[in-house]
Amino acid sequence: MSRVRVLSFGVSLDGFGAGPDQSLENPLGVNGPEIMEWFLNTDVWRRMHGLGSGETGTDNEIAKRGFDRIGAWILGRNMFGPVRGPWPDESWRGWWGEEPPYHVPTFVLTNHERAPLVMAGGTTFYFVTDGIESALAQARKAAGDRDIRVGGGVSTVRQFLQARLIDEMHLAVRPLLMGSGENLWEGLDLRALGYECAERIAGERAMHVFIRKRG
Amino acid sequence: MSRVRVLSFGVSLDGFGAGPDQSLENPLGVNGPEIMEWFLNTDVWRRMHGLGSGETGTDNEIAKRGFDRIGAWILGRNMFGPVRGPWPDESWRGWWGEEPPYHVPTFVLTNHERAPLVMAGGTTFYFVTDGIESALAQARKAAGDRDIRVGGGVSTVRQFLQARLIDEMHLAVRPLLMGSGENLWEGLDLRALGYECAERIAGERAMHVFIRKRG
């Protein structure tokens, strides 16, 4: 059955999924890349971006799994780009160049309408203006029996968790202190919402924790 | 040189050091013992409390280190007992019976004066009413060249961190969701305060992270 999953989602020890002051220059916020360092060094990520080979090992194995069986992605608008407010034009085509790493229909949450954007390699960005439930319905249809991956950012993941729409969440907890930025946990009582930790695996640069919705 | 240390301090994945609604029946709050489960099963803890042998391994080794070279403890009042407000009498003598596990001078933060309490096995509880700096000065004097261990609870540890008085902090991060209770991280920017993660070790029931103040 198709599941709704958050995968390879990096958080600092103190609970931040991104640093403060996200911008064009700092898409992950100031110091934010430290959170993703476990991922940016993996073989799977480096090859995907034509950067040659990378580290193999536990982190890489787990990062690889994050791309298995995914039939659609859902992204918050900030994950798609730094543009805020109405789209001034169609020139912004995502952070990833002409061939984004999704390769499936990808639904971008926004308050501002925009025509679908067909990219190289199978990714089409669809802009969804009527909320997370609608984005999920569209993603389910696109994914068929494959899974839906909610990519982030923090605010999008929090909205889906609060609505109990996530079935599984893999966090890569990085042993670092971010101090400020986008907090995943704040005011979110995942225990009361019916979630629990199912498994953990120590990786080279992160502690991987697998959270699931109780049946 | 004598250091000020937080050791074997358990936190849930979502940052809680105790559960909600602490009371005489639930000294660690509702569900709070789940946070300390890594510790309560160790050989060092079980022997210390006359419960026979316990688990040996990484968690036990790290728990054991937490008692090395400690010359004084500092505890928040809730760690000493459930009594709130002025002491009604002297009948409450701590959570631990007549021989507490400290065996050194132990300074209890409170707003209400009380005479020192000499217990079996070397523990004397001193009640400090003039704040954390004073407690630390008294603890330093008592500890000599040994270390001072700030035992908790969460609020006490947060006050010491905010004042940059902690040199080292060992957290045992438990892979569980507490959801609510006493949050260690909330509003505390440890990065800005000059702290960093120095090391991590995967234990059987917890992920151990060692935080230190940058020099």
Tab-separated table of C-alpha atoms in Angstrom, chain A:
chain	number	residue	atom	x	y	z
A	1	MET	CA	0.000	0.000	0.000
A	2	SER	CA	1.101	3.509	-0.705
A	3	ARG	CA	2.552	5.257	2.337
A	4	VAL	CA	3.215	8.899	3.123
A	5	ARG	CA	6.813	9.217	4.236
A	6	VAL	CA	9.338	11.769	5.399
A	7	LEU	CA	12.807	10.437	4.633
A	8	SER	CA	16.388	11.544	5.208
A	9	PHE	CA	15.115	14.541	7.114
A	10	GLY	CA	18.047	16.102	8.938
A	11	VAL	CA	17.656	17.704	12.351
A	12	SER	CA	20.209	19.077	14.753
A	13	LEU	CA	20.463	17.625	18.246
A	14	ASP	CA	18.490	20.617	19.505
A	15	GLY	CA	15.688	20.004	17.033
A	16	PHE	CA	16.286	22.368	14.128
A	17	GLY	CA	15.669	21.262	10.569
A	18	ALA	CA	17.148	24.449	9.081
A	19	GLY	CA	19.209	27.355	10.324
A	20	PRO	CA	17.938	30.926	10.733
A	21	ASP	CA	17.585	33.532	7.938
A	22	GLN	CA	16.875	31.334	4.913
A	23	SER	CA	17.572	33.170	1.664
A	24	LEU	CA	18.810	32.738	-1.907
A	25	GLU	CA	22.370	32.645	-0.543
A	26	ASN	CA	21.438	30.363	2.374
A	27	PRO	CA	18.643	28.047	1.204
A	28	LEU	CA	19.017	25.962	4.387
A	29	GLY	CA	19.534	29.009	6.600
A	30	VAL	CA	22.771	30.175	8.190
A	31	ASN	CA	24.812	27.090	9.206
A	32	GLY	CA	21.992	24.936	7.797
A	33	PRO	CA	24.258	22.817	5.551
A	34	GLU	CA	25.825	21.347	8.701
A	35	ILE	CA	22.514	19.555	9.247
A	36	MET	CA	22.721	17.942	5.805
A	37	GLU	CA	26.424	17.140	5.949
A	38	TRP	CA	25.689	13.449	6.535
A	39	PHE	CA	23.766	13.430	3.233
A	40	LEU	CA	25.869	15.707	1.040
A	41	ASN	CA	28.859	13.386	1.465
A	42	THR	CA	27.065	10.199	0.476
A	43	ASP	CA	27.813	8.348	-2.709
A	44	VAL	CA	24.150	8.426	-3.744
A	45	TRP	CA	23.895	12.212	-3.489
A	46	ARG	CA	27.235	12.965	-5.091
A	47	ARG	CA	26.625	10.702	-8.084
A	48	MET	CA	23.112	12.090	-8.484
A	49	HIS	CA	24.646	15.539	-8.873
A	50	GLY	CA	27.571	14.534	-11.064
A	51	LEU	CA	30.097	15.184	-8.311
A	52	GLY	CA	31.860	11.842	-8.621
A	53	SER	CA	31.825	9.153	-5.979
A	54	GLY	CA	31.162	9.708	-2.294
A	55	GLU	CA	31.165	7.931	1.027
A	56	THR	CA	29.626	4.484	1.246
A	57	GLY	CA	28.463	3.021	4.529
A	58	THR	CA	25.413	3.247	6.746
A	59	ASP	CA	24.532	6.863	5.991
A	60	ASN	CA	24.742	6.169	2.266
A	61	GLU	CA	22.641	2.995	2.488
A	62	ILE	CA	19.923	4.826	4.375
A	63	ALA	CA	20.033	7.842	2.037
A	64	LYS	CA	19.669	5.468	-0.930
A	65	ARG	CA	16.559	3.869	0.528
A	66	GLY	CA	14.990	7.334	0.582
A	67	PHE	CA	14.606	7.218	-3.188
A	68	ASP	CA	13.110	3.695	-3.412
A	69	ARG	CA	9.510	3.266	-4.457
A	70	ILE	CA	8.729	6.993	-4.428
A	71	GLY	CA	5.942	7.839	-6.857
A	72	ALA	CA	5.416	11.506	-5.971
A	73	TRP	CA	6.954	14.226	-3.841
A	74	ILE	CA	5.382	17.073	-1.902
A	75	LEU	CA	7.482	20.161	-1.168
A	76	GLY	CA	6.829	23.386	0.675
A	77	ARG	CA	7.373	26.491	-1.371
A	78	ASN	CA	10.658	27.416	0.320
A	79	MET	CA	12.053	24.059	-0.680
A	80	PHE	CA	11.276	24.930	-4.272
A	81	GLY	CA	12.801	28.384	-4.146
A	82	PRO	CA	13.445	31.671	-2.380
A	83	VAL	CA	10.663	33.596	-4.156
A	84	ARG	CA	8.005	34.894	-1.740
A	85	GLY	CA	4.572	36.311	-2.627
A	86	PRO	CA	3.113	36.169	-6.162
A	87	TRP	CA	5.411	34.744	-8.859
A	88	PRO	CA	6.922	37.778	-10.628
A	89	ASP	CA	7.535	35.623	-13.725
A	90	GLU	CA	8.346	32.015	-14.597
A	91	SER	CA	12.108	32.384	-14.479
A	92	TRP	CA	12.626	30.562	-11.159
A	93	ARG	CA	12.689	26.832	-11.983
A	94	GLY	CA	13.785	25.379	-8.638
A	95	TRP	CA	17.102	25.062	-6.825
A	96	TRP	CA	18.283	22.084	-8.864
A	97	GLY	CA	18.886	23.197	-12.449
A	98	GLU	CA	17.166	21.662	-15.463
A	99	GLU	CA	17.162	18.064	-14.166
A	100	PRO	CA	15.935	17.980	-10.566
A	101	PRO	CA	16.582	14.844	-8.482
A	102	TYR	CA	12.881	13.919	-8.180
A	103	HIS	CA	12.071	12.191	-11.521
A	104	VAL	CA	8.367	11.934	-10.621
A	105	PRO	CA	5.442	14.352	-10.239
A	106	THR	CA	6.303	16.830	-7.517
A	107	PHE	CA	3.655	18.949	-5.819
A	108	VAL	CA	4.707	22.352	-4.507
A	109	LEU	CA	2.575	24.019	-1.829
A	110	THR	CA	2.049	27.716	-2.514
A	111	ASN	CA	-0.576	30.407	-2.154
A	112	HIS	CA	0.044	31.647	-5.681
A	113	GLU	CA	-1.079	29.904	-8.853
A	114	ARG	CA	1.360	28.891	-11.503
A	115	ALA	CA	1.225	26.550	-14.515
A	116	PRO	CA	2.895	23.132	-14.185
A	117	LEU	CA	6.579	23.109	-14.984
A	118	VAL	CA	7.936	20.144	-16.939
A	119	MET	CA	11.630	19.538	-16.258
A	120	ALA	CA	14.148	17.085	-17.686
A	121	GLY	CA	14.358	13.555	-16.310
A	122	GLY	CA	10.724	12.995	-15.390
A	123	THR	CA	10.133	15.721	-12.806
A	124	THR	CA	7.060	17.886	-13.287
A	125	PHE	CA	6.357	20.550	-10.685
A	126	TYR	CA	2.672	21.093	-9.979
A	127	PHE	CA	1.753	24.131	-7.909
A	128	VAL	CA	-1.001	23.435	-5.388
A	129	THR	CA	-2.838	26.404	-3.897
A	130	ASP	CA	-5.607	24.690	-1.954
A	131	GLY	CA	-3.722	23.129	0.940
A	132	ILE	CA	-1.991	19.998	2.132
A	133	GLU	CA	-4.985	17.649	1.860
A	134	SER	CA	-5.429	18.564	-1.774
A	135	ALA	CA	-1.711	18.188	-2.463
A	136	LEU	CA	-1.809	14.763	-0.853
A	137	ALA	CA	-4.860	13.677	-2.877
A	138	GLN	CA	-3.127	14.721	-6.088
A	139	ALA	CA	0.123	13.060	-5.044
A	140	ARG	CA	-1.695	9.814	-4.188
A	141	LYS	CA	-3.268	9.752	-7.595
A	142	ALA	CA	0.098	10.364	-9.261
A	143	ALA	CA	1.965	7.829	-7.120
A	144	GLY	CA	-0.404	4.890	-7.586
A	145	ASP	CA	0.857	2.080	-5.361
A	146	ARG	CA	4.220	3.716	-4.830
A	147	ASP	CA	4.933	5.964	-1.842
A	148	ILE	CA	4.613	9.702	-1.405
A	149	ARG	CA	7.612	11.477	0.006
A	150	VAL	CA	7.046	14.726	1.882
A	151	GLY	CA	10.356	16.463	1.314
A	152	GLY	CA	10.036	19.415	3.673
A	153	GLY	CA	10.822	22.005	4.767
A	154	VAL	CA	10.176	21.996	8.470
A	155	SER	CA	6.902	23.897	8.310
A	156	THR	CA	5.470	21.527	5.698
A	157	VAL	CA	6.495	18.425	7.662
A	158	ARG	CA	4.988	19.912	10.827
A	159	GLN	CA	1.679	20.596	9.080
A	160	PHE	CA	1.477	17.028	7.794
A	161	LEU	CA	2.388	15.570	11.206
A	162	GLN	CA	-0.137	17.746	13.019
A	163	ALA	CA	-2.800	16.437	10.646
A	164	ARG	CA	-1.572	12.841	11.251
A	165	LEU	CA	-0.998	12.423	7.514
A	166	ILE	CA	2.553	11.051	7.795
A	167	ASP	CA	2.855	7.263	8.110
A	168	GLU	CA	6.631	7.082	8.580
A	169	MET	CA	9.361	9.596	9.310
A	170	HIS	CA	13.083	8.934	9.141
A	171	LEU	CA	15.114	11.574	10.965
A	172	ALA	CA	18.865	11.882	10.614
A	173	VAL	CA	19.817	13.468	13.913
A	174	ARG	CA	23.101	15.301	13.577
A	175	PRO	CA	25.278	15.724	16.676
A	176	LEU	CA	25.422	19.489	16.433
A	177	LEU	CA	23.827	22.484	18.075
A	178	MET	CA	22.027	24.829	15.681
A	179	GLY	CA	20.692	27.114	18.415
A	180	SER	CA	18.078	28.846	16.295
A	181	GLY	CA	16.242	28.399	13.008
A	182	GLU	CA	13.317	26.186	12.015
A	183	ASN	CA	12.369	23.954	14.926
A	184	LEU	CA	10.752	20.614	14.149
A	185	TRP	CA	9.440	19.758	17.616
A	186	GLU	CA	8.213	23.017	19.089
A	187	GLY	CA	4.640	22.676	20.312
A	188	LEU	CA	4.207	19.398	18.437
A	189	ASP	CA	3.139	16.552	20.730
A	190	LEU	CA	3.897	13.586	18.485
A	191	ARG	CA	3.212	11.137	21.284
A	192	ALA	CA	-0.336	12.439	21.675
A	193	LEU	CA	-0.701	12.409	17.889
A	194	GLY	CA	-0.028	8.676	17.932
A	195	TYR	CA	3.597	8.482	16.805
A	196	GLU	CA	6.405	6.382	18.271
A	197	CYS	CA	10.059	5.605	17.608
A	198	ALA	CA	10.297	2.215	15.944
A	199	GLU	CA	14.019	1.814	15.276
A	200	ARG	CA	17.358	3.555	15.386
A	201	ILE	CA	20.622	2.994	13.566
A	202	ALA	CA	23.941	4.706	14.246
A	203	GLY	CA	25.420	6.118	11.051
A	204	GLU	CA	28.802	7.675	10.382
A	205	ARG	CA	27.644	11.280	10.657
A	206	ALA	CA	24.111	10.978	12.003
A	207	MET	CA	21.911	8.949	14.304
A	208	HIS	CA	19.038	7.612	12.236
A	209	VAL	CA	15.681	7.331	13.967
A	210	PHE	CA	12.591	5.834	12.368
A	211	ILE	CA	9.253	7.123	13.630
A	212	ARG	CA	5.938	5.581	12.687
A	213	LYS	CA	2.272	6.150	13.275
A	214	ARG	CA	0.871	3.550	15.646
A	215	GLY	CA	-1.674	1.264	14.010
